[in-house]
XYZ file of C-alpha atoms in Angstrom:
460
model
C 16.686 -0.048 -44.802
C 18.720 0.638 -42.147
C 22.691 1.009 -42.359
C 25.500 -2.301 -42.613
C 27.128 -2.503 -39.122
C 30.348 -0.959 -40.803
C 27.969 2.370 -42.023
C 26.329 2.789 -38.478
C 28.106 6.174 -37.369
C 27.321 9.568 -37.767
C 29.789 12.373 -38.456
C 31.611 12.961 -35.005
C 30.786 16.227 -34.656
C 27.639 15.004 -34.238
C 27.852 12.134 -31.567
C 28.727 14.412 -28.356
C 26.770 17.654 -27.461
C 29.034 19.581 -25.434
C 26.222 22.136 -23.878
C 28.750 24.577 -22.524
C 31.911 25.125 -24.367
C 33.801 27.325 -26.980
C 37.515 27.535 -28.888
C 39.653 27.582 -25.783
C 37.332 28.039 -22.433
C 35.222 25.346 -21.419
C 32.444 26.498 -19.193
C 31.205 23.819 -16.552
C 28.947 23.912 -13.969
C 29.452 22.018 -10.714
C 26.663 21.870 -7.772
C 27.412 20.553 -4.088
C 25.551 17.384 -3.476
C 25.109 19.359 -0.230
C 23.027 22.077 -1.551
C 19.607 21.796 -2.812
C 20.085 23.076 -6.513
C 19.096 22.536 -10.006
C 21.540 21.293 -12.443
C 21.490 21.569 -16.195
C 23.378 18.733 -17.986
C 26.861 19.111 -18.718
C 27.407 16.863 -21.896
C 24.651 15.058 -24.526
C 25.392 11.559 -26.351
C 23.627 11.491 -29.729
C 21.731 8.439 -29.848
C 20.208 8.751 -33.395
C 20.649 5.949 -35.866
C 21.863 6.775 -39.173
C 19.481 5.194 -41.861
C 16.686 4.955 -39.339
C 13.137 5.828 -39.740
C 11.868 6.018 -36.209
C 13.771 7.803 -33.439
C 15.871 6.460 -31.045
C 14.296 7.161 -27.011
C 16.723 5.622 -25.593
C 15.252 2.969 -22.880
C 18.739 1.471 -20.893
C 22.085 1.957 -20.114
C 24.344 0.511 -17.953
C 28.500 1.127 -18.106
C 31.142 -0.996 -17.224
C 33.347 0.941 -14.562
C 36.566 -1.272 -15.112
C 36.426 -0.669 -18.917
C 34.440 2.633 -19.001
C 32.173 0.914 -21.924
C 28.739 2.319 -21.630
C 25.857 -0.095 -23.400
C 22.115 1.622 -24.374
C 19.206 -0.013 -25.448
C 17.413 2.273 -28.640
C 14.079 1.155 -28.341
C 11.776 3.515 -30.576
C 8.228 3.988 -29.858
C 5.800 1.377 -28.828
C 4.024 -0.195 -32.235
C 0.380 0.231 -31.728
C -1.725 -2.941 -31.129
C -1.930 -5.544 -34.631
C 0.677 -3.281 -36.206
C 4.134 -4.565 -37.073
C 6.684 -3.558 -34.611
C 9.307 -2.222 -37.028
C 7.209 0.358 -38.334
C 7.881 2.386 -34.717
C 10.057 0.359 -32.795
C 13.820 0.544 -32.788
C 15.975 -2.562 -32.720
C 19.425 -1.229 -31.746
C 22.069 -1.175 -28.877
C 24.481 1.040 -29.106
C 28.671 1.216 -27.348
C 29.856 4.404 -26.330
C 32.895 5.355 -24.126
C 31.771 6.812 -20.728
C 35.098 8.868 -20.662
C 35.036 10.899 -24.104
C 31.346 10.307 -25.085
C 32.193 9.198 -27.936
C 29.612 6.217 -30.003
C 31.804 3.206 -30.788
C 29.626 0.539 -31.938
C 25.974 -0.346 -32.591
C 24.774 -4.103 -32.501
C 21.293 -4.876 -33.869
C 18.747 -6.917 -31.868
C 15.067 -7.906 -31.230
C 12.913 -4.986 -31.852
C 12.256 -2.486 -28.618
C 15.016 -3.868 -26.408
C 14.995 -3.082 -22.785
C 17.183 -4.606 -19.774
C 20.822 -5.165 -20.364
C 23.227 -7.158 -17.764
C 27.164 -7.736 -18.335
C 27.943 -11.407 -17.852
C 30.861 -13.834 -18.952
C 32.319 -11.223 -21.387
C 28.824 -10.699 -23.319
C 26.306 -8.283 -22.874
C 22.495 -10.097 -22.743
C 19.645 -8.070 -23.661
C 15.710 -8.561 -23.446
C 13.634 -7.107 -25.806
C 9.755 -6.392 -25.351
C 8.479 -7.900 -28.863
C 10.344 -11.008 -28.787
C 9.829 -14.381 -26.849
C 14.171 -14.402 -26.962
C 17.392 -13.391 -24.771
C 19.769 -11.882 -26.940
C 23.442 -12.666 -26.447
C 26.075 -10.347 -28.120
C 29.603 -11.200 -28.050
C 31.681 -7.698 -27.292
C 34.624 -8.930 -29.065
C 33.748 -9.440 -32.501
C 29.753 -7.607 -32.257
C 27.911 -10.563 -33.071
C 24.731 -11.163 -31.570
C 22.318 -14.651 -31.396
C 19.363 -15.170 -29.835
C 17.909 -17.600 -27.027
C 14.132 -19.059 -27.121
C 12.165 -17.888 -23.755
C 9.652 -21.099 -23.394
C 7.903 -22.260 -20.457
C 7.367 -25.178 -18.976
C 5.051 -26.276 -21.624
C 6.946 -25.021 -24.729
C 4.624 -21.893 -25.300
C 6.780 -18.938 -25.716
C 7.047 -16.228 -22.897
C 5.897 -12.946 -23.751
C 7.523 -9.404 -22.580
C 10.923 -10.632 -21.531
C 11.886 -8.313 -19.213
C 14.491 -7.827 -15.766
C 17.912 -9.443 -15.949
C 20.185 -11.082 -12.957
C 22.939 -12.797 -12.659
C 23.362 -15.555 -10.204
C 26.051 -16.837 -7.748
C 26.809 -19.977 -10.692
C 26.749 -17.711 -13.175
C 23.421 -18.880 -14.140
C 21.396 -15.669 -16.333
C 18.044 -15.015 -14.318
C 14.932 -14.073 -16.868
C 11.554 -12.077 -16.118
C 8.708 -11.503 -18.056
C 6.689 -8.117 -17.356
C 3.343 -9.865 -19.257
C 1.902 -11.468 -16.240
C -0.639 -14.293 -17.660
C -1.245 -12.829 -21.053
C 1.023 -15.187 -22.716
C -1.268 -17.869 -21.549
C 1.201 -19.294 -18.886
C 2.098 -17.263 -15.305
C 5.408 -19.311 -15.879
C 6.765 -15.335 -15.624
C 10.561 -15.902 -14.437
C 12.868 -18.897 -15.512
C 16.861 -19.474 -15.205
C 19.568 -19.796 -18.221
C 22.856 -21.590 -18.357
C 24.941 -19.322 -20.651
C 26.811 -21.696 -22.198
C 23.968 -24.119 -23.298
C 21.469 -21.844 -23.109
C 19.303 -24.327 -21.579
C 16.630 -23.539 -19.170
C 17.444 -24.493 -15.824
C 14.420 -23.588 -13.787
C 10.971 -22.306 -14.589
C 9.310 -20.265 -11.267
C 5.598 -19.428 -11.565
C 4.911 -16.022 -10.281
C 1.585 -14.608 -11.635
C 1.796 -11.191 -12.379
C 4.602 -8.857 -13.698
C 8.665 -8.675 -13.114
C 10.596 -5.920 -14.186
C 13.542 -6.172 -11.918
C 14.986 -8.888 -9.891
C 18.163 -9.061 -7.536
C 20.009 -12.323 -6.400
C 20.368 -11.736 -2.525
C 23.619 -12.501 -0.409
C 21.250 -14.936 1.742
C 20.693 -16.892 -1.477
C 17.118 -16.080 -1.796
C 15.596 -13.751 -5.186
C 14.119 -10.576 -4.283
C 11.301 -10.400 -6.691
C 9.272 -7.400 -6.989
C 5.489 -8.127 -8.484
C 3.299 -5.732 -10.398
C -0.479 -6.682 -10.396
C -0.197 -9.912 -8.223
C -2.364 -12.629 -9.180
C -2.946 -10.991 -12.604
C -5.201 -8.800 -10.476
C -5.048 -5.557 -11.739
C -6.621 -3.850 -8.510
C -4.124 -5.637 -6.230
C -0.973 -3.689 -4.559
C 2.119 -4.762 -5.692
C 4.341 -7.291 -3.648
C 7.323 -8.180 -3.043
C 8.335 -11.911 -3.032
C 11.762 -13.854 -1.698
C 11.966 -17.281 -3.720
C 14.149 -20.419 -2.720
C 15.928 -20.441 -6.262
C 15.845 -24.038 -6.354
C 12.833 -24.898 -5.242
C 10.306 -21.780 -6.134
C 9.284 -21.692 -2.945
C 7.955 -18.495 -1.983
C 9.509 -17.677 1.362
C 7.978 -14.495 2.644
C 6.138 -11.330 0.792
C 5.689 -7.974 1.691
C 3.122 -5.980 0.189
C 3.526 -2.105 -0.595
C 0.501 0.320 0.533
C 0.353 2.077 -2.872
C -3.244 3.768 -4.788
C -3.970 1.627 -7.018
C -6.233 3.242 -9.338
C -3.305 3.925 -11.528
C -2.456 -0.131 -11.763
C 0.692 0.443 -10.053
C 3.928 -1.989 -11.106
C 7.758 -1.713 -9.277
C 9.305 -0.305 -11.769
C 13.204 -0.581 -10.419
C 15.206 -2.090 -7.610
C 18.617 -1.133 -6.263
C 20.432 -3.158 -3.796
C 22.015 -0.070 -1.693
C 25.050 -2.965 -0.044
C 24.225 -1.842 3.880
C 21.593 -4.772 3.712
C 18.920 -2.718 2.382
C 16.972 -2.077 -1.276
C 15.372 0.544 -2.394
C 11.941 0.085 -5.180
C 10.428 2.548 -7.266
C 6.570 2.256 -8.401
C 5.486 3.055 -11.831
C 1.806 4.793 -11.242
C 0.200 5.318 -7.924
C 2.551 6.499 -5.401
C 5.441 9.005 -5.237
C 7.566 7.421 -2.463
C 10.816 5.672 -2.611
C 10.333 2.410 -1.181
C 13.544 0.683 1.075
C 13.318 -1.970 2.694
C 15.112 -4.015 5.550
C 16.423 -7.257 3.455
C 17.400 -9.536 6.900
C 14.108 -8.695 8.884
C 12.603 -8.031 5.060
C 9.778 -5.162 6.306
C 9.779 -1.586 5.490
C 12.610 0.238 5.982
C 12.133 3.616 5.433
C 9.989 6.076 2.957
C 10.935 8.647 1.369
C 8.775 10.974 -0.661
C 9.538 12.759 -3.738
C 9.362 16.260 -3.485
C 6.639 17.427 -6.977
C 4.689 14.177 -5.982
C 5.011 12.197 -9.563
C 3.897 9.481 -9.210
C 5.957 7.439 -11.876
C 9.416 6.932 -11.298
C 11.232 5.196 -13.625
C 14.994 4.284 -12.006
C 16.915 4.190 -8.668
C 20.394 4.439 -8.384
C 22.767 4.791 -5.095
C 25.461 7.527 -5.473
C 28.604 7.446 -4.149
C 27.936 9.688 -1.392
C 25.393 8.021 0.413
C 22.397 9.509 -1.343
C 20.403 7.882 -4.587
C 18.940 9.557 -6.952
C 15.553 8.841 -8.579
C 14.227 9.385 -11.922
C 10.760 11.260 -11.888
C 9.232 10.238 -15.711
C 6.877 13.133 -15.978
C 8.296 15.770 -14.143
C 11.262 15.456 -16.561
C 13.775 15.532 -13.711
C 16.127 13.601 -11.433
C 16.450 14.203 -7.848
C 18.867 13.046 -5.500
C 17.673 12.281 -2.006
C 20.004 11.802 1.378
C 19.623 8.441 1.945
C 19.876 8.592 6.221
C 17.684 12.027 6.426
C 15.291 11.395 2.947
C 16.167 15.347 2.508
C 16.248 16.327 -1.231
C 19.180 17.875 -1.860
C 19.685 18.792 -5.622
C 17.471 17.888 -8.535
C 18.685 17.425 -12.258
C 16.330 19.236 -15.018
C 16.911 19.406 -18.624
C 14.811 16.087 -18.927
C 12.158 14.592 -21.175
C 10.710 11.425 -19.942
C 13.984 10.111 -17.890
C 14.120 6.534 -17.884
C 17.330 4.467 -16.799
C 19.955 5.723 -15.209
C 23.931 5.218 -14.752
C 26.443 6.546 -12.499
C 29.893 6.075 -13.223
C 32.978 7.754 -13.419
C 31.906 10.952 -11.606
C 28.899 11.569 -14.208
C 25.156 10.959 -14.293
C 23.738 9.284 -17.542
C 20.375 9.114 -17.989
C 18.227 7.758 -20.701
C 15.821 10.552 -22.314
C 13.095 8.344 -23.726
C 11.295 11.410 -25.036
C 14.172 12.381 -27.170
C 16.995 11.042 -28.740
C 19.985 11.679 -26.605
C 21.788 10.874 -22.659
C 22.346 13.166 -20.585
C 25.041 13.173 -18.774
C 25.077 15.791 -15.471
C 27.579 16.091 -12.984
C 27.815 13.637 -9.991
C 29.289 14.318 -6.893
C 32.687 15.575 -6.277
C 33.386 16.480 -9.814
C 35.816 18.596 -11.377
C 37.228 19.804 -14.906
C 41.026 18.671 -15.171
C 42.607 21.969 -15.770
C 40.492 24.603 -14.460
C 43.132 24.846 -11.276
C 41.098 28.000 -10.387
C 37.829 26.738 -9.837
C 35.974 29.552 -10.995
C 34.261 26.910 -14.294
C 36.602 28.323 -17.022
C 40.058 26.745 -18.449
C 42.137 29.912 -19.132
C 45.698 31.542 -18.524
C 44.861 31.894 -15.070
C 45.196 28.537 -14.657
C 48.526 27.602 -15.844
C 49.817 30.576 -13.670
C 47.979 29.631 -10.808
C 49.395 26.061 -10.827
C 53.094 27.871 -11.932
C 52.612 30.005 -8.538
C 51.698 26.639 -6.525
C 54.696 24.943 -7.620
C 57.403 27.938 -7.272
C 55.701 30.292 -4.324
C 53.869 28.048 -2.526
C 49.963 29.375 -3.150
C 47.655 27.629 -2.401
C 44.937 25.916 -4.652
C 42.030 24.214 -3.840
C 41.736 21.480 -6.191
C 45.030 19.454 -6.662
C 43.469 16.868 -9.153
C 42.662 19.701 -11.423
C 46.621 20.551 -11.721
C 47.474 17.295 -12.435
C 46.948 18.045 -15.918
C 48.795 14.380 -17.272
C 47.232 12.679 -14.301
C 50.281 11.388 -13.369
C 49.623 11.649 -9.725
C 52.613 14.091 -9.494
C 52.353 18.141 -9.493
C 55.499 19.160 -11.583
C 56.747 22.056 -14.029
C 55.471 19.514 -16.865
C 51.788 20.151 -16.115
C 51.378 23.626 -16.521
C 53.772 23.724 -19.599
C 51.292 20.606 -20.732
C 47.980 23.492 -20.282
C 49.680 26.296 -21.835
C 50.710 23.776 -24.915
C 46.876 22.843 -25.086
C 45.927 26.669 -24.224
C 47.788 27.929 -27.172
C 49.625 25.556 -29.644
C 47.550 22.666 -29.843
C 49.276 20.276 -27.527
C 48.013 17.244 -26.077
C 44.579 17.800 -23.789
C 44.482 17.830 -20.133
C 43.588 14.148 -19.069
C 40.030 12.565 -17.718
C 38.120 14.380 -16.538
C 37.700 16.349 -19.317
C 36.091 18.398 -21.385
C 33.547 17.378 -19.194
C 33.702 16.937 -15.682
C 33.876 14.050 -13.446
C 35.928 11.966 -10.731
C 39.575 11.262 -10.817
C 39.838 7.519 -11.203
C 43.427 7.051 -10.778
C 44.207 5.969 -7.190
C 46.872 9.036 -6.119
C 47.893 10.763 -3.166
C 46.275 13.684 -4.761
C 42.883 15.104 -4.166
C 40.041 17.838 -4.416
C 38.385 18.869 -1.435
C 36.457 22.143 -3.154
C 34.776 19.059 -4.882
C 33.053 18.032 -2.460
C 32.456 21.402 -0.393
């Protein structure tokens, strides 16, 4: 049986991995997004569920960047055909805190949840084996479901992508194309009724959608026509009338029954689409003339890529499922210019606060790497290690006027001030057990208090 809501968490010396650290030094490692290197991750989030019988591999996550609230979808293994899905599946979401990695809460859903989208205060999720859209309510954990019926009343199998749209209306796909008996495979929610507003019939199957600025849905289709030898497509939909405006197909193999498997809206009036089976390329395209953009190809050539995200420096990076990697790709000259190991079977992925997390399905943990411009508050030296030499590096910045190179990192109370209270704040932490230096840390990441302050070695 697994665990009451109020005996979910493991010991805490068990929820964070910190992969490079000891007593007093923390050891980081920080890579230019400018240089074409592999990085190891930084930092681990336990994703295990006490009491459980099957493992965790995590599926989702997605983190709040006003609150720092990070949200995970534990989805198990896939139950084998005619056997009961709780025998492998997972039925869990799980809270952490993006800053100190830290677990907070777990909520209990349908079994082998999947997409997650933040709307109205609530977190929605969509879980594989149930025709439902689960609503939890963040402020007191509770959690109800909403019936996923077409048109007819026949449920809708394989719920799947999640959008929110410009009434606040809660967009729902379905990646089963016609094998629920209906190709009734996307349909709209009003959150407060839970009614269904619209049903669109798209045969084939949705894992992502986007809401578009022009008032159109981007909807990208895997196996078109419930024809499994058929390229996938991409369709924009009148919302209110299911009208299918325009398509554009994508020239993918399709031995491998390709599917889009992701879709980011990069905010320049482009998207980029990832393919699950049958092509390595990166897929963006032109959302005003709606044609191909550009394509970019993933160095390795896997052919399964699982999740696109934009960075904050003009580059996304790209989650390559068997090659157990992420690699992040210049998004104006499609050169690769670092890759992320230390995966197995890298799902979804989240930046946020100056850190990569990415969902290890093949495991039970997050990763979290470095993003770019990171830093570790208090390692004023840059040389990766939080030691004496920092304190009296910042002590000879403030009284003899040396230079250092990363001002953020001295700010050890991130107070947006460099005073005599910040290295006396280090050497308390150093050696009597004061008060730690502030976020980022022990891990690093981005300053996200707006200062005068900053850290050009960060991004060197």
């Amino acid at each position: 049986m697994l665990p009451r809501l109020n005996q979910r968490f493991l010991a805490p010396a068990t929820r964070v991995r910190w992969l490079s650290r000891c007593s007093v030094l923390f050891v980081w490692l920080l890579l230019s997004p400018s240089v074409n290197l592999a990085q190891s991750p930084v930092a681990a989030i336990d994703t295990a569920i006490a009491g459980s019988l099957v493992d965790s591999h995590p599926y989702s996550v997605i983190i709040d960047e006003v609150t720092m609230l990070g949200y995970a979808t534990i989805c198990g293994d896939v139950a084998p055909f005619g056997d009961p899905a709780e025998k492998y599946s997972n039925n869990k979401v799980i809270e952490f805190d993006a800053r100190t990695l830290n677990v907070l809460r777990v909520f209990t859903v349908g079994y082998f949840p999947t997409e997650m989208i933040l709307a109205h205060g609530d977190l929605w999720v969509t879980c594989s084996t149930a025709s439902l859209l689960f609503r939890i309510d963040l402020d007191d954990g509770s959690s109800e479901s909403i019936p996923l019926c077409d048109s007819t009343g026949a449920p809708i199998s394989f719920p799947s992508g999640l959008e929110l749209g410009p009434d606040g209306e809660i967009y729902v796909a379905s990646n089963g194309g016609s094998f629920d008996g209906s190709d009734e495979n996307l349909v709209s929610i009003d959150p407060v009724s839970h009614q269904i507003l619209h049903h669109y019939s798209i045969s084939g199957g949705i894992s992502a959608i986007a809401y578009l600025e022009d008032d159109t849905l981007l909807v990208p289709v895997g196996f078109p026509g419930d024809d499994f030898t058929a390229a996938p497509v991409l369709y924009w939909i009148d919302p209110q009338s299911g009208e299918v405006l325009s398509e554009l197909q994508l020239d993918v193999d399709t031995s491998d029954f390709p599917a889009p498997s992701d879709l980011e809206i990069v905010g320049d009036g482009t998207a980029l689409v990832t393919i699950f089976g049958g092509s390595s390329d990166v897929y963006r395209v032109d959302l005003s003339t709606r044609s191909i953009d550009s394509i970019y190809a993933i160095p390795g050539g896997d052919t399964v890529q699982t999740s696109v995200v934009v960075d904050t420096d003009y580059s996304f990076i790209v989650s390559e499922f068997f090659s157990n990697r992420l690699s992040r790709i210049d998004l104006v000259s499609g050169e690769l210019l670092q890759t992320f190991e230390g995966g197995n079977l890298p799902n979804r992925i989240a930046v946020a606060g100056g850190r990569i997390f990415t969902c290890q399905q093949g495991a039970e943990v997050i990763s979290v790497h470095a993003g770019s411009g990171s830093f570790l508050r208090g390692d004023v030296h840059f040389d990766q290690i939080i030691d004496l030499a920092d304190p009296i590096a910042l002590l000879s910045y403030l009284f003899f006027g040396l230079e250092i190179s990363c001002l953020d990192a001295g700010d050890i109370s991130d107070d947006g001030v460099l005073d005599i209270g910040d290295p006396v704040q280090l050497l308390t932490y150093l050696f009597s057990g004061g008060p730690a230096p502030a976020y980022p840390f022990p891990v690093v990441g981005i300053d996200m208090t707006d200062d005068a302050l900053d850290c050009w070695r960060a991004d060197e």
